[in-house]
Short mmCIF file of C-alpha atoms and ligand atoms in Angstrom, two decimals:
data_model
loop_
_atom_site.label_atom_id
_atom_site.label_comp_id
_atom_site.label_asym_id
_atom_site.label_seq_id
_atom_site.Cartn_x
_atom_site.Cartn_y
_atom_site.Cartn_z
CA MET L 1 -65.62 15.48 33.52
CA ASN L 2 -64.88 15.42 37.30
CA PRO L 3 -64.20 13.37 39.27
CA VAL L 4 -60.93 12.57 37.49
CA GLY L 5 -57.89 10.49 38.38
CA ALA L 6 -54.46 11.64 38.55
CA LEU L 7 -52.47 12.07 35.27
CA ARG L 8 -49.60 9.51 35.52
CA GLY L 9 -47.11 7.82 32.96
CA GLU L 10 -45.53 9.06 29.78
CA VAL L 11 -47.15 11.12 26.92
CA VAL L 12 -45.32 11.46 23.59
CA VAL L 13 -46.77 14.80 22.03
CA PRO L 14 -46.86 15.33 18.13
CA GLY L 15 -44.03 16.83 16.35
CA ASP L 16 -43.75 20.61 16.58
CA LYS L 17 -45.96 22.54 14.34
CA SER L 18 -43.74 25.57 13.82
CA ILE L 19 -40.66 23.63 12.95
CA SER L 20 -42.60 21.29 10.54
CA HIS L 21 -43.79 24.20 8.59
CA ARG L 22 -40.32 25.34 8.12
CA VAL L 23 -39.13 21.78 7.39
CA ALA L 24 -41.59 21.66 4.46
CA LEU L 25 -40.76 24.92 3.18
CA MET L 26 -37.06 24.71 3.25
CA GLY L 27 -37.46 21.09 1.75
CA ALA L 28 -39.07 22.81 -1.13
CA LEU L 29 -35.98 25.12 -1.68
CA SER L 30 -33.62 22.06 -1.74
CA LYS L 31 -33.13 19.79 -4.70
CA GLU L 32 -31.76 17.02 -2.58
CA GLY L 33 -34.91 17.30 -0.14
CA ILE L 34 -35.43 17.09 3.29
CA GLU L 35 -36.70 13.96 5.16
CA VAL L 36 -38.16 13.90 8.79
CA SER L 37 -40.19 11.51 11.05
CA HIS L 38 -42.60 12.99 13.62
CA PHE L 39 -44.00 15.69 11.34
CA SER L 40 -46.87 17.49 12.78
CA PRO L 41 -50.17 15.51 12.19
CA GLY L 42 -52.07 18.90 12.49
CA ALA L 43 -54.26 20.39 9.87
CA ASP L 44 -52.07 23.54 9.68
CA CYS L 45 -49.02 21.77 8.49
CA ALA L 46 -51.09 19.79 5.92
CA SER L 47 -52.07 23.14 4.51
CA THR L 48 -48.64 23.90 4.09
CA LEU L 49 -47.87 20.67 2.20
CA SER L 50 -50.99 21.01 -0.04
CA CYS L 51 -49.70 24.61 -0.99
CA LEU L 52 -46.13 23.23 -1.88
CA GLU L 53 -47.57 20.37 -3.88
CA ARG L 54 -49.87 22.75 -5.71
CA LEU L 55 -46.73 24.67 -6.68
CA GLY L 56 -45.24 21.52 -8.08
CA HIS L 57 -42.96 20.51 -5.24
CA VAL L 58 -42.48 16.91 -4.47
CA VAL L 59 -44.23 15.87 -1.20
CA CYS L 60 -44.06 12.26 0.07
CA ARG L 61 -45.95 11.54 3.12
CA ASP L 62 -46.60 8.43 4.94
CA GLY L 63 -48.31 9.23 8.23
CA GLU L 64 -45.70 11.17 10.33
CA ASN L 65 -42.83 10.39 7.88
CA LEU L 66 -42.23 13.12 5.37
CA ARG L 67 -39.94 13.97 2.39
CA VAL L 68 -40.09 17.15 0.43
CA ARG L 69 -37.93 18.22 -2.52
CA ARG L 70 -38.01 21.11 -4.93
CA GLY L 71 -40.07 20.11 -7.88
CA GLU L 72 -38.38 19.95 -11.35
CA ALA L 73 -41.23 21.37 -13.22
CA LEU L 74 -42.70 24.07 -11.15
CA ALA L 75 -46.17 25.38 -11.74
CA GLU L 76 -46.40 28.99 -12.78
CA GLY L 77 -48.61 29.47 -9.97
CA GLY L 78 -52.25 28.80 -8.67
CA VAL L 79 -54.45 29.43 -5.81
CA LEU L 80 -52.90 28.38 -2.62
CA ASP L 81 -55.39 27.64 0.28
CA ALA L 82 -53.68 28.38 3.70
CA GLY L 83 -56.87 27.12 5.71
CA ASN L 84 -56.53 28.29 9.20
CA SER L 85 -52.77 28.72 9.06
CA GLY L 86 -51.05 32.06 9.67
CA THR L 87 -47.62 30.52 9.50
CA THR L 88 -48.64 29.01 6.02
CA ALA L 89 -49.99 32.24 4.62
CA ARG L 90 -47.16 34.57 5.92
CA LEU L 91 -44.10 32.27 5.42
CA LEU L 92 -45.45 31.50 1.90
CA CYS L 93 -45.36 35.20 1.17
CA GLY L 94 -41.80 35.46 1.64
CA LEU L 95 -41.02 32.37 -0.06
CA LEU L 96 -42.84 33.23 -3.28
CA ALA L 97 -42.15 37.12 -3.19
CA GLY L 98 -38.53 36.40 -4.69
CA MET L 99 -39.49 33.52 -7.27
CA ALA L 100 -39.36 35.27 -10.48
CA GLY L 101 -42.08 33.86 -12.93
CA VAL L 102 -44.41 32.76 -10.20
CA PHE L 103 -47.97 33.93 -9.72
CA ALA L 104 -49.90 32.80 -6.89
CA VAL L 105 -53.01 33.91 -4.95
CA ILE L 106 -53.19 33.04 -1.26
CA THR L 107 -56.48 32.40 0.44
CA GLY L 108 -57.61 31.13 3.81
CA ASP L 109 -60.64 30.43 6.04
CA ALA L 110 -62.83 33.01 7.48
CA SER L 111 -60.56 33.38 10.76
CA LEU L 112 -57.30 33.68 8.68
CA SER L 113 -59.02 36.21 6.32
CA ARG L 114 -59.55 38.53 9.26
CA ARG L 115 -55.90 38.35 10.50
CA PRO L 116 -53.44 41.12 9.52
CA MET L 117 -51.21 40.55 6.56
CA GLY L 118 -49.88 44.09 6.13
CA ARG L 119 -47.22 43.16 8.79
CA VAL L 120 -45.63 40.89 6.29
CA VAL L 121 -46.62 42.47 3.01
CA ASP L 122 -45.32 45.95 3.92
CA PRO L 123 -41.68 44.61 4.80
CA LEU L 124 -41.57 42.47 1.78
CA ARG L 125 -42.62 45.45 -0.40
CA THR L 126 -39.61 47.49 0.84
CA LEU L 127 -37.45 44.69 -0.76
CA GLY L 128 -39.38 45.13 -3.93
CA ALA L 129 -42.02 42.47 -3.79
CA ARG L 130 -45.22 42.69 -5.88
CA ILE L 131 -48.01 41.88 -3.65
CA ASP L 132 -51.64 42.97 -3.86
CA GLY L 133 -54.75 42.00 -1.91
CA CYS L 134 -57.85 42.94 0.03
CA ASP L 135 -57.58 46.33 1.80
CA GLY L 136 -54.39 47.43 -0.10
CA GLY L 137 -52.91 44.14 0.86
CA ARG L 138 -53.62 44.14 4.63
CA ARG L 139 -55.85 40.89 4.45
CA LEU L 140 -56.30 37.73 2.43
CA PRO L 141 -56.63 36.84 -0.44
CA LEU L 142 -53.05 38.30 -1.58
CA SER L 143 -51.89 37.85 -4.98
CA ILE L 144 -48.14 37.59 -5.53
CA ARG L 145 -46.16 38.00 -8.60
CA GLY L 146 -42.65 36.86 -7.91
CA THR L 147 -39.71 39.04 -8.80
CA ARG L 148 -36.09 39.68 -7.97
CA LEU L 149 -35.92 41.24 -4.67
CA CYS L 150 -33.15 43.65 -3.48
CA GLY L 151 -31.71 43.27 -0.04
CA GLY L 152 -32.27 45.46 2.91
CA THR L 153 -32.81 45.81 6.73
CA TYR L 154 -36.25 45.93 8.19
CA THR L 155 -36.95 46.73 11.96
CA LEU L 156 -40.12 44.89 12.81
CA PRO L 157 -42.69 46.93 14.93
CA VAL L 158 -43.94 43.78 16.78
CA ALA L 159 -42.02 40.58 17.59
CA SER L 160 -43.29 38.24 15.02
CA ALA L 161 -41.48 34.97 14.12
CA GLN L 162 -43.85 34.49 11.21
CA VAL L 163 -43.02 38.04 9.77
CA LYS L 164 -39.13 37.55 10.56
CA SER L 165 -39.34 34.15 8.93
CA ALA L 166 -40.97 35.43 5.83
CA LEU L 167 -38.20 37.98 5.34
CA LEU L 168 -35.42 35.55 5.85
CA LEU L 169 -36.96 33.03 3.35
CA ALA L 170 -37.30 36.17 0.89
CA GLY L 171 -33.67 37.02 1.53
CA LEU L 172 -32.53 33.68 0.46
CA SER L 173 -33.55 34.56 -3.31
CA ALA L 174 -32.78 38.22 -3.01
CA GLN L 175 -29.94 40.17 -4.89
CA GLY L 176 -28.35 41.15 -1.51
CA SER L 177 -28.59 40.34 2.23
CA VAL L 178 -31.64 40.95 4.32
CA THR L 179 -31.28 41.83 7.82
CA VAL L 180 -34.33 41.77 10.18
CA VAL L 181 -34.21 43.70 13.61
CA GLU L 182 -36.72 42.61 16.24
CA PRO L 183 -37.86 44.51 19.24
CA ARG L 184 -38.12 41.25 21.35
CA LYS L 185 -36.86 37.93 20.67
CA SER L 186 -39.31 35.64 18.96
CA ARG L 187 -39.09 32.06 18.22
CA ASP L 188 -35.77 31.15 16.19
CA HIS L 189 -36.68 27.96 14.54
CA THR L 190 -36.00 29.45 10.94
CA GLU L 191 -32.39 30.47 12.04
CA LEU L 192 -31.74 27.18 13.77
CA LEU L 193 -32.88 25.19 10.73
CA LEU L 194 -30.91 27.32 8.20
CA GLU L 195 -27.69 26.90 10.50
CA HIS L 196 -28.26 23.17 10.79
CA LEU L 197 -28.51 22.78 7.03
CA GLY L 198 -25.02 24.72 6.87
CA VAL L 199 -26.60 28.07 5.48
CA PRO L 200 -24.51 31.05 6.42
CA LEU L 201 -26.30 33.44 8.81
CA LYS L 202 -25.17 36.39 10.95
CA ARG L 203 -26.92 36.41 14.27
CA GLU L 204 -26.38 39.34 16.52
CA LYS L 205 -28.37 40.56 19.66
CA GLY L 206 -31.73 41.61 18.32
CA ALA L 207 -30.88 41.11 14.56
CA VAL L 208 -30.27 38.46 12.15
CA THR L 209 -29.01 38.73 8.57
CA VAL L 210 -29.43 36.07 5.77
CA PHE L 211 -27.55 36.08 2.46
CA PRO L 212 -28.59 34.89 -0.93
CA TYR L 213 -28.44 31.25 -1.07
CA ASP L 214 -29.66 28.88 -3.99
CA ASP L 215 -30.51 25.21 -3.56
CA LEU L 216 -30.30 24.56 0.26
CA PRO L 217 -28.77 21.38 1.32
CA GLY L 218 -30.95 18.45 2.37
CA GLY L 219 -30.90 16.31 5.57
CA SER L 220 -32.92 13.86 7.73
CA TRP L 221 -33.93 13.91 11.34
CA ARG L 222 -36.88 13.64 13.85
CA VAL L 223 -38.89 16.77 14.42
CA PRO L 224 -38.99 17.35 18.17
CA GLY L 225 -42.24 17.13 20.16
CA ASP L 226 -44.38 20.43 20.21
CA PHE L 227 -43.70 22.33 23.64
CA SER L 228 -47.00 24.00 22.94
CA SER L 229 -48.82 20.64 22.91
CA ALA L 230 -46.70 19.53 25.88
CA ALA L 231 -48.03 22.57 27.66
CA PHE L 232 -51.46 21.30 27.98
CA TRP L 233 -50.34 18.18 29.78
CA ILE L 234 -48.04 20.13 32.04
CA VAL L 235 -50.82 22.48 33.22
CA ALA L 236 -53.12 19.65 33.53
CA ALA L 237 -50.67 17.53 35.60
CA SER L 238 -49.97 20.48 37.77
CA LEU L 239 -53.57 20.97 38.58
CA VAL L 240 -54.98 17.74 39.03
CA ASP L 241 -53.95 16.22 42.39
CA GLY L 242 -51.52 13.29 42.66
CA SER L 243 -50.40 13.63 38.97
CA GLU L 244 -46.87 12.68 37.78
CA LEU L 245 -46.38 12.89 34.07
CA SER L 246 -43.25 12.51 31.79
CA LEU L 247 -43.08 14.11 28.32
CA PRO L 248 -40.15 12.67 26.40
CA GLY L 249 -38.62 14.09 23.24
CA VAL L 250 -40.14 17.69 23.59
CA ASN L 251 -38.40 20.66 22.00
CA LEU L 252 -36.82 22.88 24.61
CA ASN L 253 -35.97 25.95 22.59
CA PRO L 254 -35.69 28.72 25.20
CA THR L 255 -37.72 31.11 22.76
CA ARG L 256 -40.77 28.70 23.16
CA THR L 257 -40.35 27.43 26.87
CA GLY L 258 -41.27 30.63 28.56
CA LEU L 259 -44.35 28.67 30.40
CA LEU L 260 -41.97 26.54 32.26
CA SER L 261 -40.21 29.77 33.69
CA VAL L 262 -43.49 31.31 34.68
CA LEU L 263 -44.93 28.17 36.33
CA GLU L 264 -41.54 27.42 38.07
CA ARG L 265 -42.13 31.17 39.74
CA MET L 266 -45.55 30.04 40.49
CA GLY L 267 -44.29 26.92 42.25
CA LEU L 268 -44.47 24.05 39.71
CA ALA L 269 -42.58 20.96 40.72
CA PHE L 270 -40.77 19.81 37.48
CA SER L 271 -37.38 18.61 36.05
CA VAL L 272 -35.75 18.71 32.53
CA GLU L 273 -33.39 16.23 31.43
CA GLU L 274 -31.79 17.26 28.07
CA ALA L 275 -31.29 14.74 25.00
CA PRO L 276 -29.28 15.02 21.88
CA ARG L 277 -30.27 17.99 19.65
CA ALA L 278 -32.31 17.19 16.69
CA GLY L 279 -32.50 19.20 13.35
CA GLY L 280 -30.39 21.98 15.37
CA GLU L 281 -33.03 22.23 18.04
CA PRO L 282 -32.57 21.28 21.85
CA VAL L 283 -34.77 18.61 22.96
CA GLY L 284 -35.30 16.63 26.33
CA THR L 285 -37.94 15.14 28.76
CA VAL L 286 -39.87 17.33 30.93
CA ALA L 287 -41.31 15.62 34.15
CA VAL L 288 -43.90 17.41 36.15
CA ARG L 289 -45.82 16.77 39.34
CA SER L 290 -49.16 18.36 40.63
CA SER L 291 -48.21 21.39 42.78
CA PRO L 292 -50.05 24.24 44.51
CA LEU L 293 -49.50 27.48 42.43
CA ARG L 294 -49.07 31.08 43.42
CA GLY L 295 -49.93 34.09 41.24
CA THR L 296 -47.25 36.08 39.12
CA VAL L 297 -46.74 38.90 36.72
CA VAL L 298 -46.01 38.02 33.00
CA ASP L 299 -44.73 40.95 30.82
CA GLY L 300 -42.15 42.17 28.47
CA GLU L 301 -39.56 39.87 26.99
CA GLU L 302 -41.28 36.85 28.39
CA ILE L 303 -44.26 37.35 26.22
CA PRO L 304 -43.07 36.01 23.00
CA THR L 305 -41.64 33.07 24.61
CA LEU L 306 -45.21 31.66 25.70
CA VAL L 307 -47.36 33.71 23.49
CA ASP L 308 -49.25 30.62 22.39
CA GLU L 309 -49.75 29.20 25.97
CA LEU L 310 -51.21 32.44 27.67
CA PRO L 311 -54.86 31.11 27.42
CA LEU L 312 -53.67 27.82 29.12
CA LEU L 313 -51.71 29.94 31.74
CA ALA L 314 -54.96 31.72 32.43
CA VAL L 315 -56.65 28.46 33.46
CA ALA L 316 -53.74 27.55 35.75
CA ALA L 317 -53.99 31.21 37.28
CA THR L 318 -57.54 30.56 38.26
CA GLN L 319 -56.36 27.97 40.69
CA ALA L 320 -53.31 29.87 41.98
CA GLU L 321 -53.10 31.63 45.25
CA GLY L 322 -53.26 35.28 44.70
CA VAL L 323 -53.24 37.55 41.53
CA THR L 324 -51.76 36.72 38.12
CA GLU L 325 -51.33 39.54 35.77
CA VAL L 326 -50.47 39.45 32.03
CA ARG L 327 -49.49 42.42 30.39
CA GLY L 328 -48.12 43.54 26.93
CA ALA L 329 -49.82 40.63 25.21
CA GLU L 330 -52.02 42.63 22.75
CA GLU L 331 -50.86 40.40 19.97
CA LEU L 332 -53.28 37.78 21.41
CA ARG L 333 -56.30 39.88 19.91
CA VAL L 334 -55.07 38.95 16.33
CA LYS L 335 -54.53 35.17 16.76
CA GLU L 336 -56.80 32.54 15.41
CA CYS L 337 -59.43 34.57 17.47
CA ASP L 338 -59.26 37.32 19.74
CA ARG L 339 -57.76 35.32 22.53
CA ILE L 340 -58.01 38.01 25.23
CA ALA L 341 -61.83 38.20 24.77
CA ALA L 342 -62.33 34.43 24.41
CA VAL L 343 -60.37 33.77 27.72
CA ALA L 344 -62.20 36.43 29.57
CA GLU L 345 -65.54 35.39 28.48
CA GLY L 346 -64.90 31.61 28.91
CA LEU L 347 -63.38 31.82 32.45
CA SER L 348 -66.03 34.43 33.64
CA ALA L 349 -68.69 31.82 32.60
CA LEU L 350 -66.84 29.13 34.62
CA GLY L 351 -66.92 31.30 37.65
CA ALA L 352 -63.27 32.80 37.62
CA ASP L 353 -62.56 36.13 38.77
CA ILE L 354 -61.05 37.59 35.62
CA GLU L 355 -60.64 41.23 34.54
CA GLU L 356 -60.11 41.80 30.79
CA ARG L 357 -57.37 44.39 29.85
CA ARG L 358 -56.45 45.86 26.38
CA ASP L 359 -53.29 43.92 26.47
CA GLY L 360 -53.90 40.97 28.82
CA TRP L 361 -55.86 40.21 32.06
CA ILE L 362 -55.83 40.08 35.79
CA ILE L 363 -56.96 36.97 37.46
CA ARG L 364 -57.62 36.69 41.27
CA GLY L 365 -57.01 32.99 41.76
CA GLY L 366 -58.39 30.45 44.21
CA ARG L 367 -61.84 30.13 43.24
CA PRO L 368 -63.42 26.70 42.15
CA LEU L 369 -64.58 26.53 38.55
CA ARG L 370 -68.05 25.40 37.73
CA GLY L 371 -69.21 23.41 34.71
CA CYS L 372 -70.91 25.14 31.91
CA SER L 373 -71.02 25.70 28.04
CA VAL L 374 -68.14 27.86 26.78
CA SER L 375 -67.23 29.01 23.26
CA SER L 376 -63.82 28.09 21.70
CA ARG L 377 -64.50 30.65 18.84
CA GLY L 378 -63.13 27.91 16.58
CA ASP L 379 -59.55 28.29 17.89
CA HIS L 380 -57.61 25.22 18.84
CA ARG L 381 -55.81 26.49 21.63
CA ILE L 382 -58.83 28.02 23.29
CA ALA L 383 -60.53 24.70 22.99
CA MET L 384 -57.70 22.76 24.47
CA ALA L 385 -57.21 25.20 27.32
CA PHE L 386 -60.92 24.80 28.30
CA ALA L 387 -60.53 20.96 28.03
CA VAL L 388 -58.02 21.40 30.89
CA ALA L 389 -60.41 23.46 32.78
CA ASP L 390 -62.94 20.52 32.55
CA LEU L 391 -60.57 18.55 34.65
CA ILE L 392 -60.86 20.72 37.68
CA ALA L 393 -64.41 22.16 37.35
CA ASP L 394 -67.04 20.88 39.46
CA GLY L 395 -69.29 19.84 36.57
CA PRO L 396 -68.72 19.26 32.82
CA VAL L 397 -67.29 22.13 30.73
CA ILE L 398 -68.87 21.81 27.36
CA VAL L 399 -66.61 23.31 24.52
CA ASP L 400 -68.97 24.26 21.61
CA ASP L 401 -66.33 23.47 18.64
CA GLU L 402 -64.14 20.79 19.74
CA ALA L 403 -63.17 19.75 16.06
CA CYS L 404 -60.77 22.63 15.84
CA VAL L 405 -58.33 20.93 18.14
CA ALA L 406 -57.02 18.99 14.87
CA ILE L 407 -55.49 22.29 13.80
CA SER L 408 -52.43 21.33 15.95
CA TYR L 409 -53.21 18.32 18.07
CA PRO L 410 -55.49 15.56 16.59
CA GLY L 411 -56.59 13.12 19.27
CA PHE L 412 -55.57 15.43 22.21
CA LEU L 413 -59.22 15.32 23.68
CA ASP L 414 -59.53 11.59 23.63
CA GLN L 415 -56.04 10.97 25.22
CA LEU L 416 -56.77 13.47 27.93
CA ARG L 417 -60.22 11.93 28.78
CA GLU L 418 -58.62 8.50 28.75
CA ARG L 419 -55.65 9.38 30.93
CA ALA L 420 -57.90 11.33 33.25
CA ALA L 421 -60.48 8.50 33.63
CA CYS L 422 -57.72 6.01 34.55
CA ARG L 423 -57.74 5.71 38.42
C1 S3P J 501 -45.43 30.99 14.89
C2 S3P J 501 -45.29 32.36 15.37
C3 S3P J 501 -46.13 32.92 16.45
C4 S3P J 501 -47.27 32.00 16.95
C5 S3P J 501 -47.68 31.03 15.95
C6 S3P J 501 -46.70 30.37 15.31
C7 S3P J 501 -44.47 30.60 13.92
O1 S3P J 501 -46.98 33.75 15.65
O2 S3P J 501 -48.17 32.55 17.71
O3 S3P J 501 -48.62 30.07 16.58
O4 S3P J 501 -44.45 29.48 13.69
O5 S3P J 501 -43.67 31.21 13.45
P1 S3P J 501 -46.24 35.36 15.47
O6 S3P J 501 -45.08 35.22 14.56
O7 S3P J 501 -47.36 36.30 14.90
O8 S3P J 501 -45.86 35.93 16.89
#
C-alpha cells in the first residue's frame, strides 16, 4: 500500500487469546463463575465458548464482556466443534477427560484436523483417560469418555503450553496430584490464573504440580491486551520511518514477550511502563519508535517466548542489516499451517533473501521488498505478517485469504490501513 504515512498515536489491542480461552474454561469449573471485560473478539475464543455452551455451561456474552459459570444440568456430551483452534481442542481434552459421565466428540476444520493430537492424548492416557480418534488418537476427531483419572508425572517431549495446560486441567479432577515437567518454559497463563483464583499449585524450576480441586473460586477482572496482536504494531512501527506508537494495557508476561528482547538486540527503540497486574498477569504500556535494525540469532529457551511471532520477526529481518537466523523452531511446521514453508515461500516471492531450514530459516537482510501476491495458507498470523510487509514493499502485497485474520484479530487490517494512510 506504499507510500504509507508514519504510524502514530495509541492503539488498544484486543484481549489476549490464550488468556481468554483459559478464563472461559476455568469459568466452566466454577459455580460462582468468572466475569471479565476485554475478552478476545477472535473466532478461536468463540469456538471455546460454543463448545462450553454445548456442554451445558452458562455463557453470557455482551461484546467483549463475558461471564461463564458451571452449568447446573450438564449435557451428557455432544459434538464439539473447535473450528481452527488448537487451544480449544487440546485444553478441552484435558478438561473433559476427568469428567465421569461425559461423552464428547471433538472435531475441527481442515487445518486443525491435520494438526498433531497425540501430544495431548498420550499423556492423558497415562492418567487413565479414555480417548480414541483418527489414527489411534493422533488426529481429530477425538472421542472422550470422561472417567476418574489417577495422578502422575509426565515429562513433555516438546515445550507446549497447550499440552501442559490440558494436563493441569485434567489434574484438577484427578484422584491424585499431576506434575508436568517441561523441557523449556512455555507460556504460564494457566498457572497464573489458577494462582490468582487461589488454587494451590507447586511451581518448581521446569515443573508444575496441580492438586485435585473441586469448584474453582470465581472472580472478575479485565483481560490484558494480547502481546501477540501488539507485536504486529510493534514491528510495523519499527519498520515505517517516523513512526511512534503507544500500546497501553498489553500483557507483559515474560513467557510471551520474547519478541521485545529479540528486537532490543536488533536495535529497536522502545520503552515499557508497568501498570497493576490483572487476573494475575503483568500488564503495561509498550511505546515504540521506528529504528534501524540489525540481524541476530534466535534459538533455544527463547523460542517458546515468541513462537507465534516468528513469522512476523522474519518480515522485520528482511529489513535488518546483516543476517538473522532462527533455529530450533520446528514446532512452526505444525501450527495453523507449516509456518516455516509459508514464510519462506511468501518472503522469497517478495524478493527477500531467505533460506528455509528444517527448524527455521536464515535471512540476509537489507533488500527492498517488492509487491506481489502471496498465500496466507489460511493462517491468521501469516496473513497479518504479510500485511506488515505490505507497508514497506515497493508495490501492493496482495494476501490471498485475508478473512482468516478474524481468528485472533478481527478489524486489524482495516485499522492498519487506516493508520498507515494518515499522513
Ligand atoms: C498457545 C500455546 C502455543 C501457541 C498457541 C497458543 C496456548 O502453542 O502457539 O498459539 O494458548 O497455550 P503450543 O502449546 O503448541 O506451543
